Amino acid sequence: MGVFNDTYTRSIDDPTGFWGDAATAIHWEKAPSQVLDDTSPPFYRWFPDGRLNTCFNALDRWVDGGDGADETRGEQLALVYDSPVTDTVCRYTYRELRDEVAVFAGALVRLGVAKGDRVVAYMPMVPEAVITMLACARIGAVHSVVFGGFAPAELALRIDDATPKVIVSASCGIEGTRVLEYKPLLDEALQIATHKPDACVILQRPMVAATLHAERDLDWATAIKDAHPAPCVEVGSSDPLYILYTSGTTGKPKGVVRDNGGHAVALRWSMENVYGVSPGDVYWAASDVGWVVGHSYIVYGPLLAGCTSILYEGKPVGTPDAGAFWRVIADHAVEVLFTAPTALRAVKKEDAAGVLCQQYDLSSLRALFLAGERTDPDTYHWACELLAVPVIDHWWQTETGWAIAGNCLGIEKLPIKPGSSAHAVPGYQLGILDEAGQEVPGGEDGAVVVRLPLPPGAFLTIWQDDERFVQSYFSRYPGWYLTGDGGRVDEDNYLSVMGRIDDVINVAGHRLSTGAMEEVLAAHPGVAECAVIGIADALRGQVPLGLVVLKMGVVESPASIEAELIQLMRDKIGPVASFKRAIVVQRLPKTRSGKILRATMRAIADGHAYQPPSTIDDPAILDEISAALQT
Ligand code: COA
Ligand code: AMP
């Protein structure tokens, strides 16, 4: 662990020297004279007086050169769009992608978008989604991508919070074999939202022609017609690059704000040091641009590092089969794959013996990285045997934007311990704290926290809500960042993250709020009270389960209420919630002070041993819950 130890120790002992060095890999219009402004914690600012453009660093510098980019990569592939659902493969060199981005940036400028303005993108996995993000970065506008699986009400919440000048969307997304119209969802969201954008740009895909409202909507082709390519606009290091909404403990999502400078430095560094890739390598994050993994490792990271990034519009299974991932690796000579354990479990379920895998030449693959949820040892061993490459579990969050803990292949491959995401990554100093804020002895469970300051790339704040930023993350344990995860660190400083300790659940690698779901259930006229818990699921890791108590006098049958609640969740949160089970119960177990015992119910549902708290009001209710869950 020599090289890694030295690197890690330097990052902790001399963070400004460490990150100051890393910053030289980025092209600055004005190089920062200061590495870290730590004058108003927890509002740390990295490279505070540096000026740059993220799109320039991701595209133009590889075409035109720039300091640090001593070779030009204009004709190298920047993006490969592979879409089994439309039977399309489309390749963009760095020059082509830069030119298309510049034109769309010009179209946005023509629509009145200027530096600091927000642009919401509600897009499927098409190149235009990537182009939209980079075009915003080019002109200093702030993008906010909303995952396509969210329902209109959720999109409306984000529109009202981000108040975009323009919204970019598409006529449809394709989920497996189903064509899902997006435009009616956008129209409905705009009916609900108070804020109205000046314009909506709609990509008309061949499968569906969206109806456009002449006074507000224009299609993508019209938007870019005769648009002048826009140059890169210089921004401050701490100016926002994007807002990405993520689930918190309440119904209102948190708008995580990312900066330009720290983000570019951290992602560039992570590509080489965490993932072990170099300019020219082919890197594939099989995620969605609507999630942080997509932002960091489909779009920005690979392009900032001069790699070829794969944009995959498909599923691990069903498009057309469980060999889809292996086909993509072979077709594009992918060197590093990043996906979620749930995707591998989906493949394993259909092809446990890996028969389809044997049909492809996977000799290009050097490593498989997994995140989104803990890699369970079964999935780890299966993937290792199948692929015979290092399988690396690494842990991170929307808030940090890149890995907090993981095995840094680019520095030194450490021994792998299944079930653990290895050591803290350089820049992050971890603690495991008990309720009282004391560090627990090695090996014991507690709240996983990170000592301040967080390294470059971590979020600046919550959009327009500094107070929530401080309250949610920094008030519980002063001097530490509260990750919301629970876990333990062993004698080798290896971390195992065991799950959330708040009201957030991870469903198929998607982060969702049980609090938001409870708000939906509670809004049903027949529901008196409710609880939503995340229960174990063999494929998705966790799925939500709703338990509801009906109001007196409700005449509808429990079965029909349950069906209504499932539909309501789909309508209000979206299909991504995978909310398939609601159960009517007579009472919910509570403490004497009225706190619902969610953890106890979760243990019952998962078949774990449990010890109800001594403050439980009526232990007999637990038997009722247990019986209800058997049905
Ligand atoms: N637009 C619209 N709907 C979407 C969507 C999108 N972008 N993404 C998902 N949905 C819908 C799905 O169609 C499905 O709808 P249904 O209930 O009508 O069938 C629902 O949301 C749930 O989606 P999902 O959980 O993805 O289920 P699935 O059965 O389609 O696929 C997996 C299961 C495991 C294959 C898939 O979830 C997966 O690949 N997960 C990996 C997630 C990931 O990469 N996370 C990022 C962290 S690395
Ligand atoms: P998101 O912000 O959507 O990326 O979700 C972040 C959350 O996913 C974390 O707080 C964890 O709960 C979970 N998570 C992500 N990666 C891992 C991992 N490698 N091990 C355990 N949990 C993970």
XYZ file of C-alpha atoms and ligand atoms in Angstrom:
702
model
C 0.000 0.000 0.000
C 3.085 2.212 -0.330
C 2.277 4.405 -3.308
C -1.348 4.697 -2.370
C -0.491 5.522 1.223
C 1.908 8.255 0.170
C -0.629 9.798 -2.186
C -3.415 9.582 0.344
C -1.329 10.999 3.164
C -0.216 13.942 1.082
C -3.833 14.720 0.088
C -4.784 14.938 3.768
C -1.656 16.639 5.115
C -1.251 19.102 2.279
C -4.590 19.452 0.498
C -3.745 22.755 -1.143
C -0.448 21.438 -2.514
C -2.136 18.244 -3.649
C -5.097 19.863 -5.418
C -3.008 22.769 -6.647
C -0.912 20.226 -8.530
C -4.002 18.443 -9.847
C -5.360 21.771 -11.118
C -2.513 22.066 -13.597
C -4.189 19.382 -15.721
C -6.991 21.849 -16.450
C -6.855 24.736 -18.887
C -7.560 27.962 -17.005
C -8.296 31.276 -18.679
C -6.919 32.756 -15.493
C -4.978 30.368 -13.304
C -6.065 30.435 -9.660
C -3.717 32.268 -7.310
C -5.337 30.575 -4.329
C -6.249 26.889 -4.028
C -8.829 26.957 -1.233
C -10.904 29.675 0.336
C -11.867 28.291 3.741
C -12.957 31.551 5.320
C -16.642 30.671 5.708
C -17.144 26.990 6.474
C -18.996 24.931 5.365
C -19.036 27.096 2.242
C -15.574 26.136 0.999
C -14.522 27.395 -2.403
C -11.803 25.690 -4.448
C -9.609 27.753 -6.776
C -11.701 30.822 -5.888
C -10.177 33.327 -8.300
C -9.533 30.897 -11.159
C -11.431 31.385 -14.396
C -12.159 28.716 -16.977
C -14.743 27.129 -19.193
C -15.700 23.498 -18.558
C -16.843 22.890 -22.146
C -13.526 24.204 -23.438
C -11.749 21.698 -21.226
C -14.056 18.880 -22.286
C -14.012 19.531 -26.015
C -12.159 22.471 -27.567
C -8.823 21.851 -25.924
C -8.685 18.381 -27.459
C -9.383 19.871 -30.887
C -7.459 23.124 -30.808
C -4.889 22.364 -28.144
C -4.370 24.352 -25.004
C -1.877 24.176 -22.215
C -1.524 20.627 -20.957
C -3.168 19.269 -24.135
C -0.022 18.734 -26.080
C -1.629 16.482 -28.630
C -4.748 17.194 -30.553
C -7.549 14.676 -30.525
C -9.935 16.352 -32.953
C -10.379 13.211 -35.021
C -10.546 10.851 -32.039
C -13.970 9.600 -31.003
C -15.396 11.589 -28.136
C -18.836 10.010 -27.945
C -20.294 6.779 -29.254
C -24.069 6.568 -29.066
C -25.121 2.936 -29.018
C -28.857 2.427 -29.013
C -30.139 -1.110 -29.404
C -33.667 0.202 -28.875
C -33.467 2.211 -32.109
C -30.901 -0.028 -33.772
C -28.512 2.900 -34.098
C -24.825 3.474 -33.533
C -23.623 7.006 -34.070
C -20.071 8.243 -33.551
C -18.847 11.775 -32.845
C -15.233 12.824 -32.998
C -14.120 15.543 -30.608
C -14.289 17.997 -33.506
C -17.804 16.938 -34.509
C -19.083 17.025 -30.954
C -17.490 20.416 -30.324
C -19.084 21.795 -33.495
C -22.545 20.448 -32.670
C -22.298 21.745 -29.123
C -21.218 25.180 -30.341
C -24.197 25.363 -32.700
C -26.704 24.326 -30.058
C -25.088 26.772 -27.655
C -25.683 29.414 -30.339
C -29.315 28.326 -30.537
C -29.686 28.741 -26.775
C -28.119 32.202 -26.955
C -30.594 33.103 -29.692
C -33.392 32.025 -27.356
C -32.077 34.491 -24.812
C -30.097 32.139 -22.569
C -27.166 33.935 -20.962
C -24.537 33.163 -18.355
C -26.154 32.104 -15.071
C -29.544 31.300 -16.634
C -30.925 27.840 -16.010
C -31.867 25.276 -18.656
C -33.823 22.179 -17.646
C -33.291 19.046 -19.736
C -35.850 16.241 -19.582
C -34.266 13.873 -22.023
C -33.820 10.243 -22.907
C -30.332 8.823 -23.487
C -29.642 10.483 -26.827
C -26.601 12.509 -27.943
C -28.696 15.680 -27.822
C -28.878 15.299 -24.035
C -25.081 15.409 -23.840
C -24.983 18.241 -26.368
C -27.464 20.233 -24.289
C -25.394 19.862 -21.133
C -22.151 20.858 -22.821
C -23.822 23.711 -24.690
C -24.987 25.145 -21.374
C -21.492 24.795 -19.941
C -20.141 26.544 -23.033
C -22.169 29.684 -22.480
C -22.018 29.641 -18.700
C -25.662 28.622 -18.349
C -26.614 26.200 -15.581
C -28.196 22.937 -16.675
C -30.515 20.849 -14.609
C -31.185 17.417 -16.048
C -34.279 15.624 -14.784
C -34.372 11.835 -15.075
C -36.992 10.655 -17.576
C -38.600 8.185 -15.179
C -39.969 10.988 -12.986
C -43.636 11.945 -13.299
C -44.883 15.445 -14.252
C -45.402 16.506 -10.629
C -41.743 15.792 -9.823
C -40.605 17.567 -12.978
C -42.788 20.534 -12.018
C -41.153 20.747 -8.584
C -37.759 20.981 -10.253
C -38.947 23.520 -12.819
C -40.303 25.747 -10.073
C -37.109 25.501 -8.089
C -34.641 25.989 -10.954
C -36.811 28.541 -12.844
C -35.309 27.735 -16.265
C -35.372 30.148 -19.153
C -35.516 27.233 -21.591
C -36.480 23.571 -21.280
C -35.033 20.982 -23.648
C -36.881 17.719 -24.121
C -37.699 15.064 -26.706
C -40.831 13.625 -28.229
C -40.183 10.285 -26.561
C -37.952 7.943 -24.664
C -37.724 4.233 -25.314
C -37.866 1.802 -22.454
C -37.045 -1.640 -23.713
C -39.617 -2.202 -26.408
C -41.987 0.545 -25.232
C -42.056 4.037 -26.686
C -42.860 6.516 -23.905
C -44.065 9.920 -25.001
C -42.240 12.617 -23.048
C -43.927 15.714 -24.440
C -47.345 15.127 -22.792
C -45.481 14.670 -19.498
C -43.642 17.954 -20.025
C -46.885 19.723 -20.961
C -48.542 18.404 -17.812
C -45.577 19.475 -15.697
C -45.814 22.958 -17.153
C -49.508 23.057 -16.282
C -48.640 22.234 -12.680
C -45.572 24.484 -12.397
C -45.906 28.123 -11.465
C -42.793 29.086 -13.374
C -43.109 29.219 -17.148
C -40.017 29.033 -19.377
C -39.639 31.332 -22.368
C -39.247 28.406 -24.725
C -39.147 24.620 -24.984
C -36.882 22.962 -27.523
C -38.182 19.518 -28.461
C -36.133 16.874 -30.207
C -38.549 15.182 -32.578
C -37.540 11.554 -32.655
C -38.701 9.451 -35.626
C -40.876 7.157 -33.464
C -43.245 9.912 -32.290
C -43.940 13.456 -33.465
C -44.749 15.630 -30.453
C -47.426 18.274 -30.726
C -45.766 21.658 -30.442
C -47.388 24.785 -29.002
C -46.468 27.474 -31.511
C -46.098 30.242 -28.936
C -43.655 28.299 -26.763
C -42.235 25.198 -28.418
C -39.847 24.739 -31.282
C -38.261 21.625 -32.557
C -34.553 21.005 -32.210
C -33.981 21.170 -35.978
C -35.589 24.609 -36.155
C -33.710 25.796 -33.090
C -30.315 25.025 -34.613
C -31.122 26.157 -38.154
C -28.724 28.993 -39.045
C -27.642 29.302 -35.409
C -24.173 30.815 -35.058
C -21.703 28.646 -33.203
C -21.221 30.193 -29.775
C -17.757 30.635 -28.290
C -16.847 29.442 -24.800
C -17.697 31.966 -22.110
C -15.199 32.371 -19.287
C -16.714 31.727 -15.848
C -15.472 31.891 -12.287
C -14.319 28.637 -10.715
C -17.165 28.762 -8.196
C -19.852 29.763 -10.672
C -22.452 26.995 -10.928
C -22.096 24.454 -13.730
C -25.221 22.531 -12.952
C -27.999 21.785 -10.497
C -28.916 18.146 -10.033
C -31.901 17.335 -7.892
C -31.613 14.411 -5.552
C -33.880 12.864 -2.967
C -33.705 14.082 0.570
C -35.789 13.114 3.535
C -38.744 15.303 2.593
C -40.867 15.612 -0.524
C -38.881 18.583 -1.783
C -35.817 17.371 -3.675
C -32.461 18.951 -2.983
C -30.890 20.926 -5.815
C -27.246 19.943 -5.525
C -25.132 22.765 -6.998
C -21.834 21.911 -8.659
C -19.082 24.423 -9.441
C -16.945 24.617 -12.570
C -13.356 24.707 -11.307
C -13.336 22.178 -8.475
C -15.485 19.825 -10.536
C -13.175 19.906 -13.559
C -10.077 19.345 -11.428
C -11.610 16.514 -9.392
C -13.134 14.652 -12.324
C -10.015 14.886 -14.433
C -7.960 13.626 -11.501
C -10.411 10.806 -10.782
C -10.343 9.480 -14.338
C -6.652 8.856 -14.196
C -6.263 7.988 -10.536
C -9.463 6.245 -9.517
C -10.357 4.546 -12.807
C -6.839 4.227 -14.172
C -7.649 5.510 -17.655
C -5.635 7.829 -19.882
C -6.517 10.082 -22.802
C -7.575 7.933 -25.757
C -9.047 5.117 -23.636
C -12.636 3.939 -24.080
C -14.748 4.368 -20.961
C -18.362 3.356 -20.471
C -20.622 4.352 -17.606
C -23.825 2.375 -18.152
C -26.006 4.803 -16.268
C -28.352 7.636 -17.285
C -27.572 11.299 -17.792
C -30.357 12.018 -15.313
C -28.211 10.749 -12.439
C -24.923 11.976 -11.054
C -23.095 8.975 -12.485
C -24.235 10.102 -15.911
C -23.171 13.696 -15.308
C -19.749 12.776 -13.976
C -18.865 9.696 -15.966
C -20.856 9.682 -19.176
C -20.346 13.358 -19.907
C -17.762 15.369 -18.006
C -15.148 12.955 -16.643
C -14.354 11.019 -19.829
C -14.322 14.153 -21.990
C -12.208 16.154 -19.545
C -9.744 13.261 -19.698
C -9.730 12.976 -23.514
C -11.358 9.524 -23.463
C -14.050 8.070 -25.691
C -17.321 7.870 -23.789
C -20.131 5.436 -24.583
C -23.732 6.638 -24.376
C -25.934 3.562 -24.198
C -29.666 3.765 -24.741
C -30.757 0.352 -23.587
C -31.039 -1.940 -20.616
C -28.748 -4.666 -19.316
C -31.416 -7.222 -20.253
C -34.154 -7.278 -22.845
C -32.414 -5.071 -25.396
C -32.318 -7.652 -26.814
C -30.902 -10.026 -24.203
C -28.603 -10.441 -21.219
C -25.574 -10.272 -23.512
C -26.177 -6.574 -24.284
C -23.381 -5.245 -22.050
C -20.887 -7.757 -23.413
C -21.862 -6.866 -26.981
C -21.250 -3.162 -26.326
C -17.870 -3.853 -24.720
C -16.803 -5.955 -27.700
C -18.161 -3.591 -30.371
C -16.464 -0.499 -28.978
C -13.414 -2.011 -27.284
C -14.487 -0.691 -23.890
C -11.623 -0.675 -21.412
C -13.416 0.329 -18.219
C -17.088 -0.316 -17.463
C -18.969 1.397 -14.648
C -22.423 0.163 -13.732
C -24.677 -0.606 -10.773
C -24.753 -4.008 -9.041
C -28.480 -4.221 -9.779
C -27.717 -4.244 -13.500
C -25.389 -7.215 -13.013
C -27.994 -8.997 -10.911
C -30.451 -8.509 -13.778
C -27.941 -10.121 -16.164
C -27.135 -12.901 -13.709
C -30.815 -13.698 -13.282
C -31.155 -14.380 -17.011
C -27.742 -15.832 -17.755
C -26.190 -17.098 -14.549
C -23.763 -19.329 -16.413
C -22.553 -16.423 -18.532
C -23.242 -18.257 -21.790
C -23.910 -15.012 -23.658
C -20.749 -13.478 -22.282
C -18.663 -16.223 -23.908
C -19.925 -15.150 -27.317
C -18.058 -11.850 -27.257
C -14.443 -10.799 -27.297
C -14.014 -8.927 -24.040
C -10.234 -8.737 -24.206
C -10.308 -4.920 -24.153
C -11.916 -4.820 -20.685
C -9.509 -3.992 -17.868
C -11.805 -3.232 -14.943
C -15.397 -3.159 -13.790
C -16.447 -0.437 -11.341
C -19.694 -0.692 -9.410
C -21.622 1.929 -7.433
C -25.113 3.096 -6.643
C -25.502 0.558 -3.836
C -23.211 -1.821 -1.985
C -21.877 -4.657 -4.114
C -23.102 -7.773 -2.387
C -20.454 -10.522 -2.191
C -22.491 -12.899 -4.423
C -22.609 -10.404 -7.259
C -18.953 -9.580 -6.711
C -17.829 -13.215 -7.008
C -20.060 -13.854 -9.996
C -18.699 -10.836 -11.894
C -15.089 -11.713 -10.997
C -15.397 -15.220 -12.298
C -17.214 -14.160 -15.416
C -14.994 -11.284 -16.461
C -11.633 -12.075 -14.866
C -10.868 -8.385 -14.321
C -10.742 -6.392 -11.081
C -14.277 -5.725 -9.826
C -14.189 -2.522 -7.824
C -16.945 -1.396 -5.492
C -16.715 2.338 -4.938
C -18.978 4.510 -2.865
C -20.145 8.004 -3.617
C -23.134 10.311 -3.779
C -24.728 13.057 -5.855
C -23.432 15.528 -3.295
C -19.771 14.589 -3.690
C -19.907 14.104 -7.464
C -17.166 11.496 -7.422
C -15.894 8.598 -5.305
C -15.461 8.987 -1.553
C -14.071 5.490 -1.056
C -12.800 2.961 -3.534
C -9.828 1.111 -4.829
C -7.830 3.629 -6.878
C -6.627 1.508 -9.780
C -4.694 4.390 -11.280
C -2.570 4.806 -8.138
C -2.165 1.299 -6.798
C -4.533 -1.628 -6.778
C -5.153 -2.523 -3.158
C -6.327 -5.982 -2.060
C -10.049 -6.391 -2.597
C -12.357 -7.345 0.251
C -15.808 -8.332 -1.045
C -18.552 -6.246 0.549
C -16.229 -3.311 1.197
C -15.629 -0.240 -0.932
C -11.992 -0.233 0.239
C -10.123 2.800 1.482
C -11.108 6.478 1.479
C -10.045 8.078 -1.791
C -7.354 10.790 -1.585
C -9.006 14.028 -0.466
C -11.511 12.347 1.843
C -10.940 11.738 5.539
C -13.604 9.435 6.960
C -15.024 9.087 10.430
C -17.575 6.694 11.916
C -19.497 8.430 14.666
C -21.978 7.344 17.283
C -25.116 9.229 18.268
C -23.101 11.459 20.594
C -20.615 12.387 17.895
C -17.806 10.217 19.267
C -15.720 8.123 16.893
C -16.646 4.470 17.419
C -13.980 1.783 17.893
C -12.783 0.071 14.695
C -15.231 -2.432 13.234
C -18.298 -0.962 14.926
C -21.207 0.528 13.036
C -21.993 4.215 13.054
C -22.774 7.204 10.893
C -20.259 7.639 8.074
C -18.987 11.215 7.994
C -16.276 13.103 6.115
C -14.027 15.659 7.747
C -14.232 19.183 6.334
C -13.271 20.559 3.948
C -14.664 18.248 1.320
C -12.295 17.972 -1.645
C -12.841 19.737 -4.976
C -15.892 18.604 -6.937
C -18.181 18.351 -3.920
C -21.358 20.433 -3.945
C -21.307 24.164 -3.256
C -24.727 24.359 -1.672
C -28.367 23.478 -2.250
C -29.821 25.699 -4.925
C -31.168 28.821 -3.286
C -31.218 27.150 0.100
C -27.957 27.667 1.986
C -29.804 27.053 5.217
C -30.974 23.584 4.177
C -27.406 22.853 3.041
C -26.062 23.653 6.499
C -28.928 21.993 8.349
C -28.993 18.763 6.361
C -25.305 18.043 6.179
C -23.231 20.035 8.641
C -25.249 20.712 11.769
C -25.478 17.170 13.171
C -21.728 16.755 13.667
C -19.833 20.082 13.554
C -16.673 19.871 11.465
C -17.957 16.846 9.552
C -20.109 16.258 6.487
C -22.985 13.876 7.249
C -23.261 11.430 4.362
C -26.576 9.896 5.453
C -25.029 6.431 5.169
C -24.209 4.007 7.944
C -21.215 1.711 7.946
C -17.985 0.591 9.540
C -14.248 0.768 9.015
C -12.044 -2.276 9.678
C -8.474 -2.616 10.905
C -7.095 -1.866 7.423
C -9.180 1.300 7.164
C -11.486 -0.425 4.704
C -14.993 0.956 4.635
C -18.191 -1.051 4.344
C -21.254 1.085 3.693
C -24.262 -0.864 4.898
C -27.146 1.435 3.908
C -28.843 4.743 4.554
C -29.586 5.844 8.069
C -32.187 8.380 6.944
C -35.398 8.250 4.930
C -33.654 7.614 1.624
C -33.749 4.265 -0.154
C -31.906 2.922 -3.171
C -34.120 1.136 -5.676
C -32.219 -0.434 -8.585
C -29.450 2.109 -8.066
C -31.977 4.953 -8.069
C -32.071 7.188 -5.003
C -35.571 7.845 -3.717
C -37.140 9.451 -0.691
C -39.561 7.451 1.441
C -40.658 10.785 2.923
C -41.746 11.973 -0.523
C -43.638 8.713 -1.039
C -45.366 9.049 2.317
C -46.543 12.500 1.271
C -48.139 10.950 -1.817
C -49.914 8.232 0.182
C -51.056 10.676 2.834
C -52.706 12.811 0.158
C -55.136 9.983 -0.720
C -58.534 10.904 0.748
C -58.976 7.496 2.371
C -55.620 7.380 4.153
C -55.408 8.360 7.821
C -51.709 7.612 8.284
C -48.971 5.768 6.517
C -45.368 4.662 6.438
C -43.129 3.767 3.517
C -40.160 1.525 4.140
C -37.498 0.093 1.855
C -37.457 -3.688 1.978
C -34.857 -6.074 0.571
C -35.295 -7.164 -3.032
C -33.143 -9.733 -4.818
C -32.952 -7.743 -8.077
C -33.336 -4.093 -7.148
C -31.554 -4.201 -3.794
C -34.459 -2.425 -2.171
C -38.061 -1.709 -3.134
C -40.550 0.529 -1.346
C -43.450 -0.900 0.603
C -46.338 1.267 1.797
C -48.318 0.506 4.947
C -51.490 2.524 5.349
C -54.191 2.921 7.948
C -57.538 3.978 6.501
C -59.770 6.720 7.837
C -62.885 5.644 9.726
C -65.860 5.162 7.446
C -63.939 4.405 4.251
C -66.164 2.013 2.341
C -63.857 1.026 -0.491
C -62.247 -2.387 -0.210
C -58.622 -2.480 0.941
C -57.690 -4.120 -2.383
C -59.063 -1.257 -4.451
C -57.416 1.349 -2.198
C -54.117 -0.486 -2.534
C -54.420 -0.439 -6.331
C -55.268 3.276 -6.265
C -52.231 4.004 -4.115
C -49.929 2.161 -6.502
C -51.306 4.157 -9.424
C -51.097 7.402 -7.439
C -47.413 6.833 -6.770
C -46.777 6.184 -10.445
C -48.628 9.376 -11.347
C -46.996 11.565 -8.717
C -43.429 10.279 -8.366
C -43.122 8.192 -11.520
C -42.478 4.625 -12.614
C -38.902 4.886 -11.348
C -40.214 4.513 -7.784
C -41.059 0.852 -8.516
C -43.833 1.186 -5.949
C -45.702 -2.073 -6.451
C -46.962 -2.914 -2.987
C -49.249 -1.108 -0.561
C -50.873 -2.893 2.359
C -53.807 -1.726 4.426
C -53.236 -2.390 8.144
C -55.350 -1.633 11.178
C -52.654 0.241 13.085
C -49.009 1.217 12.767
C -46.514 0.386 15.526
C -45.315 3.463 17.376
C -43.364 4.572 20.371
C -45.311 6.081 23.246
C -44.351 9.500 21.918
C -45.943 8.648 18.570
C -42.885 7.928 16.418
C -43.637 5.258 13.798
C -41.298 2.272 14.134
C -40.128 2.055 10.531
C -36.864 0.241 11.268
C -38.691 -2.456 13.228
C -41.185 -2.959 10.406
C -38.313 -3.165 7.927
C -36.670 -5.884 10.006
C -39.953 -7.809 10.125
C -40.411 -7.492 6.359
C -36.847 -8.630 5.683
C -37.171 -11.554 8.085
C -34.418 -10.238 10.360
C -34.305 -10.634 14.112
C -35.490 -7.463 15.793
C -35.692 -5.958 19.206
C -38.542 -3.467 19.465
C -37.612 -0.376 21.461
C -38.597 -0.396 25.111
C -40.674 2.703 24.396
C -43.037 0.795 22.079
C -46.632 1.672 22.735
C -48.295 -1.671 21.992
C -46.068 -4.626 21.036
C -49.083 -6.637 19.828
C -49.223 -4.441 16.723
C -45.985 -6.014 15.539
C -47.736 -9.390 15.217
C -50.473 -7.762 13.171
C -47.868 -6.189 10.871
C -46.045 -9.486 10.578
C -49.289 -11.247 9.612
C -50.185 -8.524 7.100
C -46.791 -8.865 5.454
C -47.256 -12.632 5.025
C -50.332 -12.118 2.860
N -37.806 7.194 -18.679
C -39.034 6.702 -18.437
N -39.294 5.640 -17.662
C -38.244 5.043 -17.088
C -36.934 5.482 -17.277
C -36.728 6.610 -18.111
N -35.513 7.089 -18.322
N -36.112 4.673 -16.577
C -36.869 3.765 -15.972
N -38.161 3.974 -16.292
C -39.305 3.162 -15.882
C -39.169 1.737 -16.377
O -39.680 1.594 -17.676
C -39.998 0.974 -15.374
O -41.354 1.185 -15.687
P -42.456 0.032 -15.514
O -42.777 -0.011 -14.053
O -43.596 0.538 -16.339
O -41.874 -1.240 -16.029
C -39.752 1.730 -14.076
O -39.317 3.051 -14.474
C -38.707 1.128 -13.191
O -37.480 1.139 -13.905
P -36.252 0.248 -13.525
O -36.096 0.188 -12.056
O -35.086 0.715 -14.301
O -36.727 -1.204 -13.929
P -36.466 -2.062 -15.210
O -37.206 -3.326 -14.976
O -36.775 -1.313 -16.448
O -34.890 -2.379 -15.161
C -32.766 -2.800 -14.110
C -34.271 -2.997 -14.033
C -32.122 -3.389 -12.871
C -32.257 -3.533 -15.338
C -32.451 -1.303 -14.231
O -33.048 -0.634 -13.161
C -31.004 -0.910 -14.251
O -30.279 -1.112 -15.204
N -30.566 -0.258 -13.179
C -29.247 0.331 -13.093
C -29.440 1.723 -12.599
C -28.237 2.594 -12.737
O -27.471 2.478 -13.651
N -28.144 3.506 -11.768
C -27.147 4.522 -11.770
C -26.146 4.324 -10.673
S -24.676 3.614 -11.325
P -26.853 8.945 -5.422
O -26.739 10.257 -4.754
O -28.081 8.787 -6.235
O -25.610 8.583 -6.194
O -26.982 7.869 -4.257
C -26.018 7.857 -3.259
C -26.303 6.770 -2.278
O -26.215 5.492 -2.932
C -25.302 6.696 -1.187
O -25.563 7.612 -0.144
C -25.412 5.256 -0.744
O -26.514 5.069 0.092
C -25.654 4.541 -2.037
N -24.402 4.046 -2.615
C -23.784 4.483 -3.711
N -22.684 3.751 -3.962
C -22.590 2.835 -2.971
C -21.659 1.788 -2.644
N -20.624 1.519 -3.421
N -21.873 1.079 -1.515
C -22.944 1.328 -0.713
N -23.852 2.290 -0.988
C -23.694 3.042 -2.099
